[in-house]
Short mmCIF file of C-alpha atoms and ligand atoms in Angstrom, two decimals:
data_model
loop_
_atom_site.label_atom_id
_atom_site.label_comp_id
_atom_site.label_asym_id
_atom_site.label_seq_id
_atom_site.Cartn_x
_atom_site.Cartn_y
_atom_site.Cartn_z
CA UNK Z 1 3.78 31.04 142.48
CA UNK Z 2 0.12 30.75 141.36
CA UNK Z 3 -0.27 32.49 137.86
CA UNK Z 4 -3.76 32.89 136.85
CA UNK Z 5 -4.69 34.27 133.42
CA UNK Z 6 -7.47 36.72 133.62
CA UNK Z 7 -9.94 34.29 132.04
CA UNK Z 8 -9.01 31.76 134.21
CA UNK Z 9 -10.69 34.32 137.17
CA UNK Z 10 -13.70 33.03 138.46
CA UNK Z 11 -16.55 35.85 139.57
CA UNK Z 12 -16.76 33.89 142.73
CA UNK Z 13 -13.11 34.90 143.55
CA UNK Z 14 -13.51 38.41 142.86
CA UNK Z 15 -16.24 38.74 145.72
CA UNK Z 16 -13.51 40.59 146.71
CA UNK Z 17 -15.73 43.25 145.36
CA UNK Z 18 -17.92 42.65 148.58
CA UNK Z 19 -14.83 43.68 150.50
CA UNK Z 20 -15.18 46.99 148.83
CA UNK Z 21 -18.28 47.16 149.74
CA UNK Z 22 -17.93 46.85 153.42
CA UNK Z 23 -14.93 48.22 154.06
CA UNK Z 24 -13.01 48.30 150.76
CA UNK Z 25 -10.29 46.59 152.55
CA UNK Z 26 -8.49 44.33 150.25
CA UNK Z 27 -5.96 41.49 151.85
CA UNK Z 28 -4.08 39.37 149.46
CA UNK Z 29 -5.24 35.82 149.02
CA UNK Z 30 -1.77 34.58 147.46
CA UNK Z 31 0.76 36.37 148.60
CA UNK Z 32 3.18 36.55 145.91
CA UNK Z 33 6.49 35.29 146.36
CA UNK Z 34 8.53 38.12 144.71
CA UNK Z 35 7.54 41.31 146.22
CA UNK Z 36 8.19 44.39 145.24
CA UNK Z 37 7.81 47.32 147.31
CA UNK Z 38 6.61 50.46 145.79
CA UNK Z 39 5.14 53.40 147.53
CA UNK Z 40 5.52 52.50 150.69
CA UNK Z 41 5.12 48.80 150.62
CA UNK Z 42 1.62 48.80 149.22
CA UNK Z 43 2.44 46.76 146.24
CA UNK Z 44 2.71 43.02 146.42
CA UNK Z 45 3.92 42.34 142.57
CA UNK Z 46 4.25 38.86 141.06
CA UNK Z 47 5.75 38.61 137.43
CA UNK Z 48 4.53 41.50 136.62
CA UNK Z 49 8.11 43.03 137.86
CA UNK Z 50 9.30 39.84 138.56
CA UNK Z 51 9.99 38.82 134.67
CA UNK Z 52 10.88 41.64 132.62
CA UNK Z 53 11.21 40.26 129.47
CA UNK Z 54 7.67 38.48 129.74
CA UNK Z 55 4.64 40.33 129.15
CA UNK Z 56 2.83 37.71 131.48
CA UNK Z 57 1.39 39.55 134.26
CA UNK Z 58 0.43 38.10 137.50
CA UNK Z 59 -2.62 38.29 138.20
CA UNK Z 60 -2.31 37.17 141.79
CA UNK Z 61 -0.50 40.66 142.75
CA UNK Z 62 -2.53 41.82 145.18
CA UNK Z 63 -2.22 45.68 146.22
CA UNK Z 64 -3.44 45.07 150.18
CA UNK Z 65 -4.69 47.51 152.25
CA UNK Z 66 -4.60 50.88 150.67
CA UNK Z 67 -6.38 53.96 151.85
CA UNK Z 68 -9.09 55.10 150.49
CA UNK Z 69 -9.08 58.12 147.58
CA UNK Z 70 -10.47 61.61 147.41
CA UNK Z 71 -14.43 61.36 146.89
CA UNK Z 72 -15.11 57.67 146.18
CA UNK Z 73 -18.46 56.79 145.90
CA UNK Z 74 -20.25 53.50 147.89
CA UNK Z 75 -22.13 53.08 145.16
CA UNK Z 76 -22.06 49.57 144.26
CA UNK Z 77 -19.03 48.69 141.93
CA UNK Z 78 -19.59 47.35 138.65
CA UNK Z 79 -18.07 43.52 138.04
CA UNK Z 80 -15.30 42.45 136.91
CA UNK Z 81 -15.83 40.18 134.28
CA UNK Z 82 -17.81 43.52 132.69
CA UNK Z 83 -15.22 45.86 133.30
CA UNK Z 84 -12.77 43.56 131.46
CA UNK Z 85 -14.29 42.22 128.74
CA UNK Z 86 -16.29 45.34 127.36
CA UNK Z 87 -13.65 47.98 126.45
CA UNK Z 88 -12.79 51.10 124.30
CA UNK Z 89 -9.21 50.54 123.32
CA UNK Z 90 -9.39 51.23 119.57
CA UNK Z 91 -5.33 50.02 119.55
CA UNK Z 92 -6.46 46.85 120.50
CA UNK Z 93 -9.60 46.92 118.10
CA UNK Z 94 -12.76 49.12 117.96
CA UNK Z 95 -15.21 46.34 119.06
CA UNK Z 96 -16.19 46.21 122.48
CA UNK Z 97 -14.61 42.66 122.85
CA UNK Z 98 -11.96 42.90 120.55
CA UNK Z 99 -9.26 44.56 123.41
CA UNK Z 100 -9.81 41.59 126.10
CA UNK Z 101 -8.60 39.25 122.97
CA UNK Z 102 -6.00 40.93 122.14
CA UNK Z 103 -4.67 41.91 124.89
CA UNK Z 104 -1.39 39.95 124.28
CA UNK Z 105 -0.64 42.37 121.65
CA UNK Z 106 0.06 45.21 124.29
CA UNK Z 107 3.83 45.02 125.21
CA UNK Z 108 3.89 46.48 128.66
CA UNK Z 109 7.54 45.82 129.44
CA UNK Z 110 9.67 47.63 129.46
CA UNK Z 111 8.17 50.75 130.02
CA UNK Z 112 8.89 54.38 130.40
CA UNK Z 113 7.38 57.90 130.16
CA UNK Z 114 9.05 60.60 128.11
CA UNK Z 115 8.41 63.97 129.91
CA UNK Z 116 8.81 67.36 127.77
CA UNK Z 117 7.62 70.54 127.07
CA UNK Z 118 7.19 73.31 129.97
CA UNK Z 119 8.63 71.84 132.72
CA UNK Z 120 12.03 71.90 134.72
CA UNK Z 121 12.45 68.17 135.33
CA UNK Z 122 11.85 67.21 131.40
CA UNK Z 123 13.18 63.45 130.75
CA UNK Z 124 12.75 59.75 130.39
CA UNK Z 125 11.37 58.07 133.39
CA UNK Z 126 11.25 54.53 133.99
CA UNK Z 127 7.70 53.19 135.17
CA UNK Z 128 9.44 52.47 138.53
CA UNK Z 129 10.96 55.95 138.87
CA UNK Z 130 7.49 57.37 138.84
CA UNK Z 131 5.83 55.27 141.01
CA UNK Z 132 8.56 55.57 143.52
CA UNK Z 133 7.53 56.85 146.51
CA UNK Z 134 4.34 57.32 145.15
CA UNK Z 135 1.69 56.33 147.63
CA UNK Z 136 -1.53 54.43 146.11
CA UNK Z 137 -4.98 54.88 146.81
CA UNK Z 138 -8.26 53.09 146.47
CA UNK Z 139 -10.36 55.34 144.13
CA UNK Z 140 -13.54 53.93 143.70
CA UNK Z 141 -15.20 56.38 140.66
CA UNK Z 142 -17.68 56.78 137.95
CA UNK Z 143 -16.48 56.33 134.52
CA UNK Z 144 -19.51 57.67 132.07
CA UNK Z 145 -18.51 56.88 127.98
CA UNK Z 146 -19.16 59.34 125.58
CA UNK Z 147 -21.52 56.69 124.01
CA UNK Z 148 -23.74 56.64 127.08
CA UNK Z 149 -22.53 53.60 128.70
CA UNK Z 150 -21.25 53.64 132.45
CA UNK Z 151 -19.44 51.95 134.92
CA UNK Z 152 -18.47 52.70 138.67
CA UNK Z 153 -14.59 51.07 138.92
CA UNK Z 154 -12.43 50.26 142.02
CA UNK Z 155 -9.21 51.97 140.75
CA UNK Z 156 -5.86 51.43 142.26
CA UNK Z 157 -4.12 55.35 141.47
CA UNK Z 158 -2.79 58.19 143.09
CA UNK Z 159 -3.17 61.72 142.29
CA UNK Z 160 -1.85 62.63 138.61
CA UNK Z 161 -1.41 66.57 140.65
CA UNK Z 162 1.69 65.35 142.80
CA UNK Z 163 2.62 63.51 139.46
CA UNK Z 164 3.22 66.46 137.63
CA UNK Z 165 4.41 68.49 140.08
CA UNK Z 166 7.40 66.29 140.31
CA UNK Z 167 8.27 67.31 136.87
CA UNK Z 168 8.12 70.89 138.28
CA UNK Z 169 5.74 72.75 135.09
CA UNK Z 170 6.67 76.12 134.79
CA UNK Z 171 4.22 79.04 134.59
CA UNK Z 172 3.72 78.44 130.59
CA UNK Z 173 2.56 74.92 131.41
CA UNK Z 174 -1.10 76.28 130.57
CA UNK Z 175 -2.48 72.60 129.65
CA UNK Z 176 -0.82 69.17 129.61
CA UNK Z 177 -1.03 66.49 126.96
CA UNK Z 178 -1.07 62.78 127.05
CA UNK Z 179 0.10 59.97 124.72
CA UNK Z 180 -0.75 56.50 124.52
CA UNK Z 181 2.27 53.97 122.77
CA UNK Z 182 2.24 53.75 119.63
CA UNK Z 183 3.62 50.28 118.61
CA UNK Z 184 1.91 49.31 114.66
CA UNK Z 185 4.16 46.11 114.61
CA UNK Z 186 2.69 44.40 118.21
CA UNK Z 187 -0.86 46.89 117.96
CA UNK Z 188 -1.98 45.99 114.53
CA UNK Z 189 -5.04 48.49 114.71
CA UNK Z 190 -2.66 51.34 114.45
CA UNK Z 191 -1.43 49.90 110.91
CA UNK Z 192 -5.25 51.44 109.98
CA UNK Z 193 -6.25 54.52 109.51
CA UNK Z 194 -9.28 54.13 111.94
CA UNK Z 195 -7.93 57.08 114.23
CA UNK Z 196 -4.35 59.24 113.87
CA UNK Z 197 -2.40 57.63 115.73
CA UNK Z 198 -1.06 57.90 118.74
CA UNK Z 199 -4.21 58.49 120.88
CA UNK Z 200 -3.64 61.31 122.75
CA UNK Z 201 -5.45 63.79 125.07
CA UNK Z 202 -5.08 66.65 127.01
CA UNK Z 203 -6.53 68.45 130.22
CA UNK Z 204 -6.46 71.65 130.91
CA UNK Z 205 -3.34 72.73 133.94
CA UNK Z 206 -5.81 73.33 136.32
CA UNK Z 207 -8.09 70.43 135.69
CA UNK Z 208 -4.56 67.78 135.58
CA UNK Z 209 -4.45 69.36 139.26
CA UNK Z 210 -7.92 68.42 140.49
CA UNK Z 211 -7.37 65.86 143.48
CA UNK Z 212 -9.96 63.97 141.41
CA UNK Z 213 -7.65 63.51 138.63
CA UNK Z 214 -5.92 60.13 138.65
CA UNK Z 215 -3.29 57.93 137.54
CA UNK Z 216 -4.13 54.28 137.54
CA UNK Z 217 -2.08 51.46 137.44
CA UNK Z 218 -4.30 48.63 139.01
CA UNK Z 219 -8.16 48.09 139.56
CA UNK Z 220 -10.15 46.04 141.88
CA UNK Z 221 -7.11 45.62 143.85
CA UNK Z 222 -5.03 43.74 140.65
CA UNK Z 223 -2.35 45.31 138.54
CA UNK Z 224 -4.24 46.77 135.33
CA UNK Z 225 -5.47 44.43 133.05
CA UNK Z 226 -3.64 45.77 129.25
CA UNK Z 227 -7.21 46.04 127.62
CA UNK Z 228 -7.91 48.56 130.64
CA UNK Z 229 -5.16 50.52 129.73
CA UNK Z 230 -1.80 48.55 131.38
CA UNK Z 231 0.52 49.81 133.43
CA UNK Z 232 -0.59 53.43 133.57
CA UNK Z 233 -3.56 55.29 132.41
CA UNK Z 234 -5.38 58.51 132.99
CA UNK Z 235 -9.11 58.79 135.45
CA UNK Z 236 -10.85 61.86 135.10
CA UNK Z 237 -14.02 60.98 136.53
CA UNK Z 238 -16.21 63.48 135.62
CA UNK Z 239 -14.95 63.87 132.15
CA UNK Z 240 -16.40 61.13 129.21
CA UNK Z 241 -14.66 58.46 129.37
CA UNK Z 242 -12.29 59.32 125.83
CA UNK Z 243 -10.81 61.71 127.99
CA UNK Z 244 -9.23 58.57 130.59
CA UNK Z 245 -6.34 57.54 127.65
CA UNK Z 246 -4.66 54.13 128.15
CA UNK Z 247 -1.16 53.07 128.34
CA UNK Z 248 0.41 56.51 128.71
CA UNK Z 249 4.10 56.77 127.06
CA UNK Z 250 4.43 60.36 127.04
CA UNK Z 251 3.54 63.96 129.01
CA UNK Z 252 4.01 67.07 127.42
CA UNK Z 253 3.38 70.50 129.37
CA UNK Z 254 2.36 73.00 126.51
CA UNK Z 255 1.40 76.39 126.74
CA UNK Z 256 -1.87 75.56 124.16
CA UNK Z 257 -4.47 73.51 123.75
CA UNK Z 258 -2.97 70.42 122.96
CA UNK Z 259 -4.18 67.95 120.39
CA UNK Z 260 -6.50 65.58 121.45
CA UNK Z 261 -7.63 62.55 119.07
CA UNK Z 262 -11.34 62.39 119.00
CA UNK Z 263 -11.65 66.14 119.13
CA UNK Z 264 -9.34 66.34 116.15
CA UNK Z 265 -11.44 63.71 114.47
CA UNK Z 266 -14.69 65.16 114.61
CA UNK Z 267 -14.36 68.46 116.42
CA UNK Z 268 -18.60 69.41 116.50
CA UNK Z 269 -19.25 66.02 118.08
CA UNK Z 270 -16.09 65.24 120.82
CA UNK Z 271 -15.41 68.64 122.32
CA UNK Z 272 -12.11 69.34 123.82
CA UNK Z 273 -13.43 69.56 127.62
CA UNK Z 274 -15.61 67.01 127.21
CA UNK Z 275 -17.21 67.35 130.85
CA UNK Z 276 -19.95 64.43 131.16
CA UNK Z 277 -23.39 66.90 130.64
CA UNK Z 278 -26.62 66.12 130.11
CA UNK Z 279 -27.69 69.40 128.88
CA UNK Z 280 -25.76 69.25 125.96
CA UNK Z 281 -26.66 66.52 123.22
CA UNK Z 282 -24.21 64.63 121.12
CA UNK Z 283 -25.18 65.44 117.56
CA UNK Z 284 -26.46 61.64 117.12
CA UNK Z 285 -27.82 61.12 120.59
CA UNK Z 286 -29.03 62.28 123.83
CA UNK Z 287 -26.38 62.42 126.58
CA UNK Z 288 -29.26 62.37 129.86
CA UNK Z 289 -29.44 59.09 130.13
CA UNK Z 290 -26.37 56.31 130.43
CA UNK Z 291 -26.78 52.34 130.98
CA UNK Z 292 -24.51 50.83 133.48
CA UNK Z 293 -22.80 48.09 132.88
CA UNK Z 294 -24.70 44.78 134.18
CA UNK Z 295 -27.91 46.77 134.02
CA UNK Z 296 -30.87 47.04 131.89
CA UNK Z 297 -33.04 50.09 132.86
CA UNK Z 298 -31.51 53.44 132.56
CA UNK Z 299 -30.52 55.89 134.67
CA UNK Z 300 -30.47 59.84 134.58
CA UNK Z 301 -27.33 61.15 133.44
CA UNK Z 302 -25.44 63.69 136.39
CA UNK Z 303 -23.91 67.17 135.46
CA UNK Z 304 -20.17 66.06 135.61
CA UNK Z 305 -20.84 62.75 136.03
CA UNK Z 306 -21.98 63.34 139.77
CA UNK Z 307 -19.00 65.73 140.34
CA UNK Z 308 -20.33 68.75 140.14
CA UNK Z 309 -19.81 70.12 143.92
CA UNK Z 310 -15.97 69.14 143.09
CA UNK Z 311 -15.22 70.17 139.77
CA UNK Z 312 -17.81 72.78 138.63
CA UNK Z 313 -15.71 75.64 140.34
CA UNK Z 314 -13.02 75.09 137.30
CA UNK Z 315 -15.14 75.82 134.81
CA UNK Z 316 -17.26 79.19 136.31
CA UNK Z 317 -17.53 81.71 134.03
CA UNK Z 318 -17.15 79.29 130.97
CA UNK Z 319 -20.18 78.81 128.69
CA UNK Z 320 -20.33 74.86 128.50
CA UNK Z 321 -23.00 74.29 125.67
CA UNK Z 322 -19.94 76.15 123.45
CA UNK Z 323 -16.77 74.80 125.22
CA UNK Z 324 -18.29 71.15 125.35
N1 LIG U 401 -7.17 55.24 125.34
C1 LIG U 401 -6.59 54.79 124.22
N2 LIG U 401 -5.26 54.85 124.10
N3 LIG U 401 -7.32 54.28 123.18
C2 LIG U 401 -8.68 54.23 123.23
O1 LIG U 401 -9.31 53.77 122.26
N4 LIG U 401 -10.70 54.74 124.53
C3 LIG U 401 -11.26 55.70 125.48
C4 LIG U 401 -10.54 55.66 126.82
N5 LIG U 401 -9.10 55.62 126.63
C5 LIG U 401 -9.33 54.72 124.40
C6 LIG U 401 -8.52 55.20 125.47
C7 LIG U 401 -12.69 55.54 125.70
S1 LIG U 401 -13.70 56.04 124.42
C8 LIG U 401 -13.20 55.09 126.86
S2 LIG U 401 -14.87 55.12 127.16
C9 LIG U 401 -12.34 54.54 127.93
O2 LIG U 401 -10.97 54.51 127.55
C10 LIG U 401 -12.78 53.15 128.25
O3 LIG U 401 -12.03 52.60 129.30
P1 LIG U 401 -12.29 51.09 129.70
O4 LIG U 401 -12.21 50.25 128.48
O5 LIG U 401 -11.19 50.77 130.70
O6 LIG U 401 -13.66 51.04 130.35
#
């Protein structure tokens, strides 16, 4: 079997991204001689499953031919080589390039998901239990940062709504927190005191059942790179991107508001919603206008990231400039 490290990916070979653009359809180049079939066959794994005790992953997994998402944009996608090499994984370091380097220091395997809280299926669930029968999607959205960079990404998810509703949340489940591993021996930013650790984040019940709302577990058609948050992460589109937490170990139905790390950090400048909006400046910058990644001129920033005919609904009533 062909095992290509992600540096070892040429640009030329992810032209793939052209496929997206036509049709999005994605066929694997290599198909991979171990398969595993997972939600319905869409999942062409190579080491990634294959080798348990390595945390090598294949990058030659293809997922092939997936339909397409709720509400993904045609804009053109941003490239690879960007979306992989400029990161916010403070675990992995808090410079932009510091996660694709050490990358290695994200054990992905085994890996499991410890369900509690207000729910009637609470328990430990292997990676593979939850993705059984799970079918996944091409969801091609938006991802707007906090710090007013953006991207558009070709996510391989499905819908974190039928998720949770697995796990059966009872009618105290009034919001649902997140938690991202916490490992200080392999992650050797969390033997630092640059954020209390584990990362973790929260949504609101309502919003963690918004068909936009996504779990991710590949991107442009590849398993998840670890510095993008390997092998299962949050998408809220129109929420900044602090709200999409990587590398999700736990889920906890609670009746409050949950903690969420940057909010708890610095509550007057990360708010716990956190819905992309222009209206409403960070205390150190302007939030109207965003850079892409790969481009130089700006662009206007969009109430809820572009989302607002979806997602506005949840919030009616709600004054945003104070719940920010
Ligand atoms: N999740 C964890 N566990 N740790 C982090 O530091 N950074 C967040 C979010 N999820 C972060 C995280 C921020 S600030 C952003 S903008 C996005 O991940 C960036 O995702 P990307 O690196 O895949 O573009």
């Amino acid at each position: 079997m062909l095992i290509k490290k992600p540096d070892e990916i040429k640009s030329s070979e992810l032209t793939d991204e052209s496929v997206y653009k036509s049709r999005r359809r994605f066929l694997s180049a290599i198909a991979a001689a171990t398969g595993l079939s997972i939600g319905g066959g869409y999942l062409l794994s190579g080491n990634a499953v294959g080798k348990p005790e390595s945390n090598a992953k294949s990058d030659d997994a293809r997922f092939a031919d997936l339909p397409d998402g709720p509400y993904s944009t045609d804009e053109e996608v941003s490239e690879y080589s960007d979306v992989t090499t400029y990161n916010n994984f403070y675990e992995l370091g808090t410079s932009k390039e510091a996660p694709a380097r050490n990358a290695h220091q994200l054990i992905t395997q085994p890996w499991s998901v410890t369900v509690s809280g207000e729910c009637d299926k609470p328990g430990v669930y292997n990676l593979e239990d939850i993705l059984d029968k799970q079918p996944l999607e091409d969801r091609i959205y938006r991802l707007r940062c906090v710090e007013t960079w953006s991207a558009v990404i070709p996510w391989v998810g499905f819908s974190l709504a039928d998720t949770l509703k697995r796990f059966q949340p009872n009618s105290k489940a009034k919001y649902v927190q997140f938690v991202t591993i916490h490992d200080p021996e392999n992650l050797k930013t969390q033997n630092t005191r640059v954020l209390d650790w584990p990362y973790r984040e929260g949504l609101r019940i309502d919003e963690a059942m918004h068909p936009l709302a996504t779990l991710a577990v590949g991107m442009y058609g590849r398993i998840l790179p670890n510095q993008n948050g390997a092998p299962l992460r949050l998408v809220v589109p129109w929420k900044y991107g602090f709200k999409s937490i990587k590398s999700i170990v736990a889920i906890h139905f609670t009746n409050e508001e949950p903690e969420a790390t940057w909010n708890m950090l610095q509550p007057s400048e990360y708010g716990f919603y956190a819905n992309v909006n222009p209206a409403v400046s960070h205390p150190r910058w302007s939030q109207s206008k965003e850079r892409r990644l790969g481009e130089w001129l700006k662009r206007e920033t969009l109430p809820f990231n572009g989302y607002a005919e979806q997602v506005a609904g949840l919030y009616s009533g709600m004054d945003l400039k104070k719940f920010f």
